[in-house]
Amino acid sequence: MLQRTFSIIKPDAVRNGYTGAILAEIDRAGFRIVAIRKQSISGPQAEGFYHVHKERPFFGDLCVFMSSGPLVLLVLEKDNAIADLRKLMGATNPANAEEGTIRKRFAGSIQENAIHGSDGEDTAAFEIGYWFAAYELI
Ligand code: GDP
């Protein structure tokens, strides 16, 4: 089933010069880029995006990190996009990520882990709508 998911190339990966390599991996895995935008985000914007994590101990640090520099917002489409992107990303902690995954190759720590991907259909819908207007999703 053709499905859309939301992804972010996080500030660590952009800072380290991995944007092109990560986009190439996404392309090679068969995703269509529906929308793409490089920008910086504010602390409050990060807090709204990650509101489901607001009780977790790392929430503050995570939002500071996500607003620490430019990132790349993406809407991606393919069959089974949500699960397939999660597989391509690898485990949250790059130390536990499988060989060949984006986090294994490009991430440095459990927080600065190179890429975000929606974890379910409801989350994907919220996350796409949080960053992109309908007219941008072509
Ligand atoms: P994901 O779905 O694999 O991105 O992981 P989660 O939804 O559990 O967490 C969201 C993001 O919070 C992760 O991608 C990390 O950037 C960060 N994070 C998760 N767990 C930890 C942790 O234990 N410590 C810190 N500092 N950051 C974390």
Short mmCIF file of N, CA, C and O and ligand atoms in Angstrom, two decimals:
data_model
loop_
_atom_site.label_atom_id
_atom_site.label_comp_id
_atom_site.label_asym_id
_atom_site.label_seq_id
_atom_site.Cartn_x
_atom_site.Cartn_y
_atom_site.Cartn_z
N MET A 1 0.84 -1.20 0.00
CA MET A 1 0.00 0.00 0.00
C MET A 1 0.88 1.26 0.00
O MET A 1 1.76 1.39 0.85
N LEU A 2 0.63 2.13 -0.98
CA LEU A 2 1.40 3.37 -1.06
C LEU A 2 1.13 4.19 0.20
O LEU A 2 -0.01 4.40 0.58
N GLN A 3 2.20 4.61 0.84
CA GLN A 3 2.08 5.24 2.15
C GLN A 3 3.08 6.39 2.25
O GLN A 3 4.13 6.34 1.61
N ARG A 4 2.74 7.38 3.06
CA ARG A 4 3.67 8.49 3.29
C ARG A 4 4.21 8.47 4.71
O ARG A 4 3.49 8.09 5.64
N THR A 5 5.45 8.89 4.84
CA THR A 5 6.03 9.03 6.18
C THR A 5 6.77 10.35 6.25
O THR A 5 7.01 11.00 5.22
N PHE A 6 7.12 10.73 7.47
CA PHE A 6 7.82 11.99 7.68
C PHE A 6 9.21 11.68 8.23
O PHE A 6 9.39 10.79 9.06
N SER A 7 10.20 12.43 7.75
CA SER A 7 11.57 12.20 8.17
C SER A 7 12.28 13.53 8.39
O SER A 7 11.89 14.55 7.82
N ILE A 8 13.30 13.49 9.24
CA ILE A 8 14.19 14.65 9.41
C ILE A 8 15.64 14.16 9.33
O ILE A 8 16.00 13.18 9.99
N ILE A 9 16.44 14.83 8.50
CA ILE A 9 17.89 14.68 8.61
C ILE A 9 18.29 15.67 9.70
O ILE A 9 18.12 16.88 9.56
N LYS A 10 18.74 15.11 10.84
CA LYS A 10 18.89 15.91 12.05
C LYS A 10 20.13 16.82 11.98
O LYS A 10 21.02 16.61 11.15
N PRO A 11 20.20 17.82 12.88
CA PRO A 11 21.29 18.81 12.80
C PRO A 11 22.69 18.22 12.84
O PRO A 11 23.60 18.77 12.21
N ASP A 12 22.90 17.11 13.55
CA ASP A 12 24.25 16.52 13.60
C ASP A 12 24.68 16.06 12.21
O ASP A 12 25.80 16.31 11.76
N ALA A 13 23.76 15.41 11.50
CA ALA A 13 24.09 14.87 10.18
C ALA A 13 24.30 15.99 9.17
O ALA A 13 25.21 15.92 8.32
N VAL A 14 23.49 17.05 9.27
CA VAL A 14 23.67 18.19 8.36
C VAL A 14 25.03 18.84 8.64
O VAL A 14 25.80 19.11 7.72
N ARG A 15 25.31 19.05 9.94
CA ARG A 15 26.58 19.68 10.35
C ARG A 15 27.79 18.86 9.87
O ARG A 15 28.80 19.41 9.46
N ASN A 16 27.66 17.55 9.90
CA ASN A 16 28.77 16.68 9.53
C ASN A 16 28.89 16.45 8.02
O ASN A 16 29.75 15.69 7.58
N GLY A 17 28.01 17.08 7.25
CA GLY A 17 28.11 16.97 5.79
C GLY A 17 27.51 15.70 5.21
O GLY A 17 27.88 15.29 4.11
N TYR A 18 26.58 15.07 5.93
CA TYR A 18 26.01 13.79 5.47
C TYR A 18 24.67 13.92 4.74
O TYR A 18 24.05 12.91 4.39
N THR A 19 24.21 15.15 4.52
CA THR A 19 22.88 15.32 3.91
C THR A 19 22.78 14.58 2.58
O THR A 19 21.83 13.81 2.35
N GLY A 20 23.74 14.80 1.70
CA GLY A 20 23.69 14.18 0.37
C GLY A 20 23.74 12.67 0.45
O GLY A 20 22.98 11.97 -0.25
N ALA A 21 24.61 12.15 1.30
CA ALA A 21 24.75 10.69 1.41
C ALA A 21 23.47 10.06 1.96
O ALA A 21 23.05 8.98 1.52
N ILE A 22 22.82 10.72 2.91
CA ILE A 22 21.58 10.17 3.48
C ILE A 22 20.45 10.26 2.46
O ILE A 22 19.67 9.30 2.29
N LEU A 23 20.38 11.37 1.73
CA LEU A 23 19.35 11.46 0.67
C LEU A 23 19.57 10.38 -0.39
O LEU A 23 18.61 9.80 -0.91
N ALA A 24 20.83 10.08 -0.69
CA ALA A 24 21.13 9.02 -1.67
C ALA A 24 20.64 7.66 -1.18
O ALA A 24 20.09 6.87 -1.95
N GLU A 25 20.82 7.40 0.12
CA GLU A 25 20.33 6.13 0.71
C GLU A 25 18.80 6.04 0.62
O GLU A 25 18.24 4.99 0.31
N ILE A 26 18.16 7.17 0.92
CA ILE A 26 16.69 7.22 0.87
C ILE A 26 16.22 6.98 -0.56
O ILE A 26 15.27 6.22 -0.81
N ASP A 27 16.89 7.58 -1.51
CA ASP A 27 16.55 7.42 -2.92
C ASP A 27 16.78 5.98 -3.36
O ASP A 27 15.92 5.36 -4.01
N ARG A 28 17.91 5.43 -2.97
CA ARG A 28 18.27 4.06 -3.37
C ARG A 28 17.27 3.03 -2.82
O ARG A 28 17.02 2.00 -3.42
N ALA A 29 16.69 3.36 -1.67
CA ALA A 29 15.71 2.45 -1.05
C ALA A 29 14.33 2.57 -1.70
O ALA A 29 13.40 1.86 -1.30
N GLY A 30 14.19 3.48 -2.65
CA GLY A 30 12.95 3.52 -3.42
C GLY A 30 11.90 4.51 -2.96
O GLY A 30 10.75 4.46 -3.40
N PHE A 31 12.29 5.42 -2.08
CA PHE A 31 11.34 6.43 -1.63
C PHE A 31 11.25 7.57 -2.66
O PHE A 31 12.27 7.99 -3.21
N ARG A 32 10.04 8.08 -2.85
CA ARG A 32 9.85 9.30 -3.62
C ARG A 32 9.82 10.47 -2.64
O ARG A 32 9.15 10.40 -1.60
N ILE A 33 10.60 11.52 -2.95
CA ILE A 33 10.58 12.71 -2.11
C ILE A 33 9.38 13.56 -2.51
O ILE A 33 9.35 14.13 -3.60
N VAL A 34 8.39 13.59 -1.63
CA VAL A 34 7.16 14.35 -1.89
C VAL A 34 7.39 15.82 -1.56
O VAL A 34 6.92 16.71 -2.27
N ALA A 35 8.12 16.07 -0.47
CA ALA A 35 8.43 17.45 -0.05
C ALA A 35 9.76 17.45 0.67
O ALA A 35 10.11 16.46 1.35
N ILE A 36 10.50 18.53 0.53
CA ILE A 36 11.81 18.64 1.17
C ILE A 36 12.09 20.11 1.48
O ILE A 36 11.82 20.97 0.65
N ARG A 37 12.61 20.37 2.70
CA ARG A 37 12.92 21.75 3.06
C ARG A 37 14.04 21.78 4.10
O ARG A 37 13.93 21.14 5.14
N LYS A 38 15.11 22.51 3.78
CA LYS A 38 16.18 22.72 4.76
C LYS A 38 15.88 24.00 5.51
O LYS A 38 15.64 25.04 4.90
N GLN A 39 15.91 23.94 6.84
CA GLN A 39 15.65 25.13 7.65
C GLN A 39 16.18 24.91 9.06
O GLN A 39 16.56 23.80 9.43
N SER A 40 16.20 25.97 9.83
CA SER A 40 16.45 25.84 11.27
C SER A 40 15.11 25.94 11.98
O SER A 40 14.18 26.56 11.47
N ILE A 41 15.01 25.32 13.15
CA ILE A 41 13.76 25.39 13.91
C ILE A 41 14.05 25.98 15.29
O ILE A 41 15.18 25.89 15.79
N SER A 42 13.04 26.55 15.91
CA SER A 42 13.20 27.15 17.24
C SER A 42 13.01 26.07 18.32
O SER A 42 12.45 24.99 18.05
N GLY A 43 13.43 26.40 19.54
CA GLY A 43 13.18 25.50 20.68
C GLY A 43 11.70 25.16 20.83
O GLY A 43 11.33 23.99 20.91
N PRO A 44 10.82 26.18 20.87
CA PRO A 44 9.39 25.88 21.00
C PRO A 44 8.83 25.03 19.85
O PRO A 44 7.95 24.18 20.07
N GLN A 45 9.33 25.24 18.63
CA GLN A 45 8.88 24.38 17.52
C GLN A 45 9.30 22.93 17.76
O GLN A 45 8.52 22.01 17.50
N ALA A 46 10.52 22.73 18.27
CA ALA A 46 10.98 21.37 18.57
C ALA A 46 10.13 20.77 19.69
O ALA A 46 9.74 19.59 19.63
N GLU A 47 9.81 21.56 20.69
CA GLU A 47 9.00 21.06 21.82
C GLU A 47 7.61 20.63 21.35
O GLU A 47 7.09 19.60 21.80
N GLY A 48 7.03 21.37 20.44
CA GLY A 48 5.72 21.00 19.90
C GLY A 48 5.79 19.72 19.09
O GLY A 48 4.91 18.84 19.19
N PHE A 49 6.85 19.59 18.32
CA PHE A 49 7.02 18.40 17.49
C PHE A 49 7.18 17.15 18.35
O PHE A 49 6.62 16.09 18.05
N TYR A 50 7.97 17.27 19.42
CA TYR A 50 8.28 16.12 20.27
C TYR A 50 7.40 16.07 21.53
O TYR A 50 7.80 15.47 22.52
N HIS A 51 6.21 16.68 21.48
CA HIS A 51 5.41 16.80 22.71
C HIS A 51 5.12 15.45 23.37
O HIS A 51 4.99 15.37 24.58
N VAL A 52 5.06 14.37 22.58
CA VAL A 52 4.78 13.05 23.19
C VAL A 52 5.91 12.61 24.14
O VAL A 52 5.71 11.73 24.97
N HIS A 53 7.08 13.22 23.98
CA HIS A 53 8.22 12.86 24.83
C HIS A 53 8.42 13.82 26.00
O HIS A 53 9.44 13.76 26.68
N LYS A 54 7.44 14.69 26.25
CA LYS A 54 7.72 15.80 27.19
C LYS A 54 8.01 15.36 28.62
O LYS A 54 8.66 16.08 29.36
N GLU A 55 7.56 14.15 28.99
CA GLU A 55 7.86 13.67 30.34
C GLU A 55 9.19 12.92 30.43
O GLU A 55 9.62 12.53 31.51
N ARG A 56 9.82 12.68 29.28
CA ARG A 56 11.05 11.88 29.32
C ARG A 56 12.23 12.75 29.74
O ARG A 56 12.27 13.96 29.46
N PRO A 57 13.21 12.15 30.44
CA PRO A 57 14.30 12.96 31.03
C PRO A 57 15.16 13.68 30.00
O PRO A 57 15.76 14.71 30.31
N PHE A 58 15.19 13.17 28.77
CA PHE A 58 16.06 13.78 27.76
C PHE A 58 15.34 14.84 26.92
O PHE A 58 15.92 15.40 25.98
N PHE A 59 14.07 15.12 27.24
CA PHE A 59 13.26 16.03 26.41
C PHE A 59 13.92 17.40 26.19
O PHE A 59 14.02 17.88 25.06
N GLY A 60 14.40 18.00 27.27
CA GLY A 60 15.00 19.33 27.16
C GLY A 60 16.23 19.32 26.27
O GLY A 60 16.36 20.14 25.35
N ASP A 61 17.12 18.37 26.53
CA ASP A 61 18.35 18.26 25.73
C ASP A 61 18.02 17.99 24.26
O ASP A 61 18.66 18.53 23.36
N LEU A 62 17.03 17.13 24.03
CA LEU A 62 16.65 16.78 22.66
C LEU A 62 16.17 18.03 21.90
O LEU A 62 16.57 18.25 20.75
N CYS A 63 15.37 18.86 22.57
CA CYS A 63 14.84 20.05 21.90
C CYS A 63 15.93 21.09 21.65
O CYS A 63 15.93 21.76 20.62
N VAL A 64 16.88 21.19 22.59
CA VAL A 64 18.04 22.09 22.37
C VAL A 64 18.84 21.59 21.17
O VAL A 64 19.21 22.37 20.28
N PHE A 65 19.08 20.29 21.12
CA PHE A 65 19.83 19.71 20.00
C PHE A 65 19.12 19.95 18.67
O PHE A 65 19.74 20.38 17.68
N MET A 66 17.82 19.70 18.64
CA MET A 66 17.09 19.80 17.37
C MET A 66 17.02 21.25 16.87
O MET A 66 16.83 21.47 15.67
N SER A 67 17.20 22.21 17.78
CA SER A 67 17.18 23.61 17.35
C SER A 67 18.59 24.20 17.29
O SER A 67 18.77 25.41 17.23
N SER A 68 19.61 23.33 17.26
CA SER A 68 21.00 23.78 17.31
C SER A 68 21.59 24.12 15.94
O SER A 68 22.72 24.60 15.86
N GLY A 69 20.85 23.87 14.87
CA GLY A 69 21.38 24.16 13.54
C GLY A 69 20.42 23.67 12.48
O GLY A 69 19.41 23.03 12.81
N PRO A 70 20.73 23.94 11.22
CA PRO A 70 19.82 23.55 10.16
C PRO A 70 19.57 22.05 10.12
O PRO A 70 20.46 21.24 10.44
N LEU A 71 18.37 21.70 9.70
CA LEU A 71 18.00 20.30 9.49
C LEU A 71 17.22 20.22 8.18
O LEU A 71 16.93 21.24 7.56
N VAL A 72 16.91 19.00 7.76
CA VAL A 72 16.18 18.82 6.51
C VAL A 72 14.90 18.05 6.80
O VAL A 72 14.94 16.92 7.31
N LEU A 73 13.77 18.70 6.50
CA LEU A 73 12.45 18.10 6.70
C LEU A 73 12.02 17.41 5.41
O LEU A 73 12.16 17.99 4.33
N LEU A 74 11.49 16.21 5.54
CA LEU A 74 11.15 15.41 4.35
C LEU A 74 9.80 14.72 4.51
O LEU A 74 9.49 14.19 5.58
N VAL A 75 9.05 14.68 3.44
CA VAL A 75 7.91 13.78 3.34
C VAL A 75 8.25 12.76 2.25
O VAL A 75 8.62 13.15 1.14
N LEU A 76 8.17 11.49 2.61
CA LEU A 76 8.62 10.41 1.73
C LEU A 76 7.46 9.46 1.44
O LEU A 76 6.63 9.21 2.31
N GLU A 77 7.49 8.89 0.24
CA GLU A 77 6.39 8.01 -0.17
C GLU A 77 6.92 6.75 -0.83
O GLU A 77 7.82 6.80 -1.67
N LYS A 78 6.35 5.63 -0.46
CA LYS A 78 6.57 4.35 -1.14
C LYS A 78 5.61 3.33 -0.53
O LYS A 78 4.93 3.64 0.46
N ASP A 79 5.56 2.14 -1.07
CA ASP A 79 4.82 1.07 -0.41
C ASP A 79 5.44 0.86 0.97
O ASP A 79 6.67 0.79 1.09
N ASN A 80 4.62 0.74 1.98
CA ASN A 80 5.11 0.39 3.32
C ASN A 80 6.17 1.38 3.84
O ASN A 80 7.13 0.99 4.50
N ALA A 81 5.97 2.65 3.51
CA ALA A 81 7.01 3.67 3.78
C ALA A 81 7.39 3.77 5.26
O ALA A 81 8.58 3.92 5.58
N ILE A 82 6.41 3.68 6.16
CA ILE A 82 6.70 3.92 7.58
C ILE A 82 7.66 2.86 8.12
O ILE A 82 8.72 3.16 8.67
N ALA A 83 7.30 1.60 7.92
CA ALA A 83 8.15 0.50 8.44
C ALA A 83 9.48 0.43 7.69
O ALA A 83 10.53 0.17 8.29
N ASP A 84 9.43 0.66 6.38
CA ASP A 84 10.67 0.55 5.59
C ASP A 84 11.67 1.63 5.97
O ASP A 84 12.88 1.37 6.02
N LEU A 85 11.17 2.83 6.26
CA LEU A 85 12.12 3.88 6.67
C LEU A 85 12.71 3.55 8.04
O LEU A 85 13.91 3.73 8.26
N ARG A 86 11.87 3.05 8.96
CA ARG A 86 12.39 2.68 10.28
C ARG A 86 13.51 1.64 10.16
O ARG A 86 14.49 1.68 10.88
N LYS A 87 13.31 0.70 9.22
CA LYS A 87 14.32 -0.34 9.01
C LYS A 87 15.61 0.27 8.45
O LYS A 87 16.71 -0.06 8.88
N LEU A 88 15.46 1.17 7.49
CA LEU A 88 16.62 1.82 6.88
C LEU A 88 17.37 2.68 7.90
O LEU A 88 18.60 2.80 7.85
N MET A 89 16.63 3.28 8.86
CA MET A 89 17.25 4.13 9.89
C MET A 89 18.11 3.33 10.84
O MET A 89 19.19 3.76 11.22
N GLY A 90 17.61 2.19 11.31
CA GLY A 90 18.29 1.41 12.34
C GLY A 90 17.84 1.84 13.74
O GLY A 90 17.07 2.77 13.91
N ALA A 91 18.37 1.14 14.75
CA ALA A 91 17.96 1.36 16.14
C ALA A 91 18.26 2.78 16.60
O ALA A 91 19.21 3.41 16.12
N THR A 92 17.47 3.26 17.57
CA THR A 92 17.63 4.62 18.10
C THR A 92 19.07 4.87 18.54
O THR A 92 19.65 5.90 18.23
N ASN A 93 19.62 3.91 19.28
CA ASN A 93 21.02 4.01 19.70
C ASN A 93 21.91 3.42 18.61
O ASN A 93 21.85 2.22 18.35
N PRO A 94 22.74 4.24 17.96
CA PRO A 94 23.54 3.73 16.84
C PRO A 94 24.43 2.55 17.23
O PRO A 94 24.78 1.72 16.38
N ALA A 95 24.75 2.45 18.53
CA ALA A 95 25.56 1.32 18.98
C ALA A 95 24.83 0.00 18.77
O ALA A 95 25.45 -1.05 18.63
N ASN A 96 23.49 0.06 18.74
CA ASN A 96 22.69 -1.16 18.54
C ASN A 96 22.15 -1.29 17.12
O ASN A 96 21.39 -2.21 16.83
N ALA A 97 22.50 -0.36 16.25
CA ALA A 97 21.93 -0.37 14.89
C ALA A 97 22.63 -1.40 14.01
O ALA A 97 23.84 -1.63 14.13
N GLU A 98 21.85 -2.00 13.13
CA GLU A 98 22.40 -3.01 12.21
C GLU A 98 23.35 -2.37 11.21
O GLU A 98 23.18 -1.23 10.82
N GLU A 99 24.30 -3.19 10.74
CA GLU A 99 25.21 -2.76 9.67
C GLU A 99 24.41 -2.28 8.48
O GLU A 99 23.39 -2.88 8.12
N GLY A 100 24.89 -1.22 7.86
CA GLY A 100 24.25 -0.74 6.64
C GLY A 100 23.12 0.23 6.87
O GLY A 100 22.64 0.85 5.92
N THR A 101 22.67 0.37 8.13
CA THR A 101 21.59 1.33 8.39
C THR A 101 22.18 2.75 8.46
O THR A 101 23.38 2.93 8.67
N ILE A 102 21.29 3.72 8.29
CA ILE A 102 21.73 5.13 8.30
C ILE A 102 22.33 5.49 9.65
O ILE A 102 23.38 6.15 9.73
N ARG A 103 21.71 5.04 10.74
CA ARG A 103 22.25 5.40 12.05
C ARG A 103 23.58 4.71 12.32
O ARG A 103 24.49 5.30 12.93
N LYS A 104 23.74 3.49 11.86
CA LYS A 104 25.03 2.82 12.03
C LYS A 104 26.13 3.59 11.31
O LYS A 104 27.24 3.75 11.81
N ARG A 105 25.81 4.07 10.12
CA ARG A 105 26.83 4.72 9.29
C ARG A 105 27.08 6.17 9.68
O ARG A 105 28.21 6.65 9.59
N PHE A 106 26.02 6.89 10.08
CA PHE A 106 26.14 8.34 10.16
C PHE A 106 25.87 8.94 11.54
O PHE A 106 26.05 10.15 11.71
N ALA A 107 25.43 8.13 12.51
CA ALA A 107 25.06 8.70 13.82
C ALA A 107 26.17 8.53 14.84
O ALA A 107 26.93 7.56 14.78
N GLY A 108 26.23 9.49 15.79
CA GLY A 108 27.28 9.45 16.79
C GLY A 108 26.83 9.07 18.18
O GLY A 108 27.63 8.61 18.99
N SER A 109 25.56 9.25 18.50
CA SER A 109 25.09 8.96 19.86
C SER A 109 23.59 8.71 19.85
O SER A 109 22.92 8.95 18.84
N ILE A 110 23.08 8.27 20.98
CA ILE A 110 21.63 7.97 21.07
C ILE A 110 20.81 9.24 20.83
O ILE A 110 19.70 9.17 20.30
N GLN A 111 21.33 10.39 21.21
CA GLN A 111 20.58 11.64 20.96
C GLN A 111 20.87 12.18 19.56
O GLN A 111 19.94 12.49 18.81
N GLU A 112 22.15 12.26 19.21
CA GLU A 112 22.53 12.84 17.91
C GLU A 112 22.61 11.69 16.92
O GLU A 112 23.70 11.23 16.56
N ASN A 113 21.43 11.24 16.51
CA ASN A 113 21.36 9.97 15.76
C ASN A 113 20.89 10.14 14.32
O ASN A 113 20.28 9.25 13.75
N ALA A 114 21.23 11.27 13.75
CA ALA A 114 21.24 11.50 12.29
C ALA A 114 19.88 11.63 11.61
O ALA A 114 19.74 12.40 10.68
N ILE A 115 18.90 10.83 12.03
CA ILE A 115 17.65 10.81 11.27
C ILE A 115 16.45 10.51 12.17
O ILE A 115 16.56 9.76 13.15
N HIS A 116 15.33 11.11 11.82
CA HIS A 116 14.04 10.82 12.44
C HIS A 116 13.14 10.16 11.41
O HIS A 116 13.20 10.49 10.23
N GLY A 117 12.29 9.25 11.86
CA GLY A 117 11.25 8.69 10.99
C GLY A 117 10.01 8.40 11.81
O GLY A 117 10.11 7.90 12.94
N SER A 118 8.85 8.71 11.27
CA SER A 118 7.59 8.48 11.99
C SER A 118 7.47 7.02 12.39
O SER A 118 7.89 6.12 11.65
N ASP A 119 6.83 6.78 13.57
CA ASP A 119 6.74 5.39 14.06
C ASP A 119 5.36 4.76 13.86
O ASP A 119 5.13 3.64 14.31
N GLY A 120 4.45 5.47 13.19
CA GLY A 120 3.13 4.89 12.94
C GLY A 120 2.31 5.81 12.06
O GLY A 120 2.73 6.94 11.78
N GLU A 121 1.13 5.33 11.64
CA GLU A 121 0.32 6.12 10.71
C GLU A 121 -0.17 7.43 11.33
O GLU A 121 -0.16 8.48 10.67
N ASP A 122 -0.62 7.35 12.58
CA ASP A 122 -1.14 8.57 13.22
C ASP A 122 -0.02 9.59 13.41
O ASP A 122 -0.20 10.78 13.20
N THR A 123 1.14 9.09 13.84
CA THR A 123 2.29 9.98 14.04
C THR A 123 2.69 10.61 12.72
O THR A 123 2.99 11.81 12.66
N ALA A 124 2.74 9.82 11.66
CA ALA A 124 3.13 10.35 10.35
C ALA A 124 2.18 11.47 9.93
O ALA A 124 2.62 12.53 9.47
N ALA A 125 0.89 11.28 10.13
CA ALA A 125 -0.09 12.30 9.73
C ALA A 125 0.13 13.58 10.55
O ALA A 125 0.14 14.69 10.01
N PHE A 126 0.33 13.43 11.86
CA PHE A 126 0.59 14.61 12.70
C PHE A 126 1.87 15.31 12.26
O PHE A 126 1.90 16.55 12.11
N GLU A 127 2.92 14.54 12.05
CA GLU A 127 4.24 15.13 11.77
C GLU A 127 4.28 15.82 10.41
O GLU A 127 4.86 16.90 10.27
N ILE A 128 3.66 15.21 9.40
CA ILE A 128 3.61 15.84 8.07
C ILE A 128 2.86 17.17 8.18
O ILE A 128 3.32 18.19 7.69
N GLY A 129 1.72 17.14 8.86
CA GLY A 129 0.91 18.35 8.99
C GLY A 129 1.55 19.42 9.85
O GLY A 129 1.25 20.60 9.72
N TYR A 130 2.43 19.00 10.77
CA TYR A 130 3.11 19.96 11.65
C TYR A 130 4.06 20.85 10.84
O TYR A 130 4.20 22.03 11.12
N TRP A 131 4.71 20.27 9.82
CA TRP A 131 5.77 20.99 9.10
C TRP A 131 5.40 21.43 7.69
O TRP A 131 6.05 22.30 7.13
N PHE A 132 4.40 20.79 7.10
CA PHE A 132 4.09 21.10 5.70
C PHE A 132 2.60 21.38 5.53
O PHE A 132 1.74 20.72 6.13
N ALA A 133 2.32 22.36 4.65
CA ALA A 133 0.95 22.65 4.26
C ALA A 133 0.54 21.69 3.13
O ALA A 133 1.40 21.18 2.40
N ALA A 134 -0.75 21.47 2.99
CA ALA A 134 -1.24 20.54 1.98
C ALA A 134 -0.74 20.90 0.59
O ALA A 134 -0.40 20.02 -0.20
N TYR A 135 -0.66 22.21 0.30
CA TYR A 135 -0.25 22.61 -1.06
C TYR A 135 1.21 22.30 -1.36
O TYR A 135 1.63 22.36 -2.51
N GLU A 136 1.99 21.96 -0.33
CA GLU A 136 3.40 21.62 -0.55
C GLU A 136 3.59 20.13 -0.83
O GLU A 136 4.70 19.70 -1.16
N LEU A 137 2.56 19.35 -0.67
CA LEU A 137 2.68 17.88 -0.77
C LEU A 137 2.24 17.43 -2.16
O LEU A 137 1.13 17.00 -2.36
N ILE A 138 3.17 17.56 -3.09
CA ILE A 138 2.81 17.27 -4.48
C ILE A 138 3.66 16.12 -5.03
O ILE A 138 4.70 15.83 -4.54
P1 GDP B 1 13.26 7.03 17.52
O1 GDP B 1 11.82 6.78 17.18
O2 GDP B 1 14.17 5.90 17.16
O3 GDP B 1 13.78 8.37 16.98
O4 GDP B 1 13.37 7.13 19.12
P2 GDP B 1 12.39 7.75 20.24
O5 GDP B 1 11.06 8.12 19.66
O6 GDP B 1 12.40 6.82 21.41
O7 GDP B 1 13.14 9.06 20.72
C1 GDP B 1 13.11 10.25 19.97
C2 GDP B 1 14.50 10.83 19.91
O8 GDP B 1 14.89 11.20 21.23
C3 GDP B 1 15.60 9.87 19.45
O9 GDP B 1 15.69 9.74 18.04
C4 GDP B 1 16.82 10.51 20.04
O10 GDP B 1 17.26 11.64 19.28
C5 GDP B 1 16.30 10.99 21.38
N1 GDP B 1 16.50 9.97 22.45
C6 GDP B 1 15.84 8.78 22.59
N2 GDP B 1 16.26 8.13 23.68
C7 GDP B 1 17.20 8.93 24.26
C8 GDP B 1 18.00 8.82 25.45
O11 GDP B 1 17.93 7.83 26.19
N3 GDP B 1 18.84 9.86 25.72
C9 GDP B 1 18.93 10.97 24.92
N4 GDP B 1 19.79 11.95 25.25
N5 GDP B 1 18.18 11.11 23.79
C10 GDP B 1 17.34 10.11 23.47
#
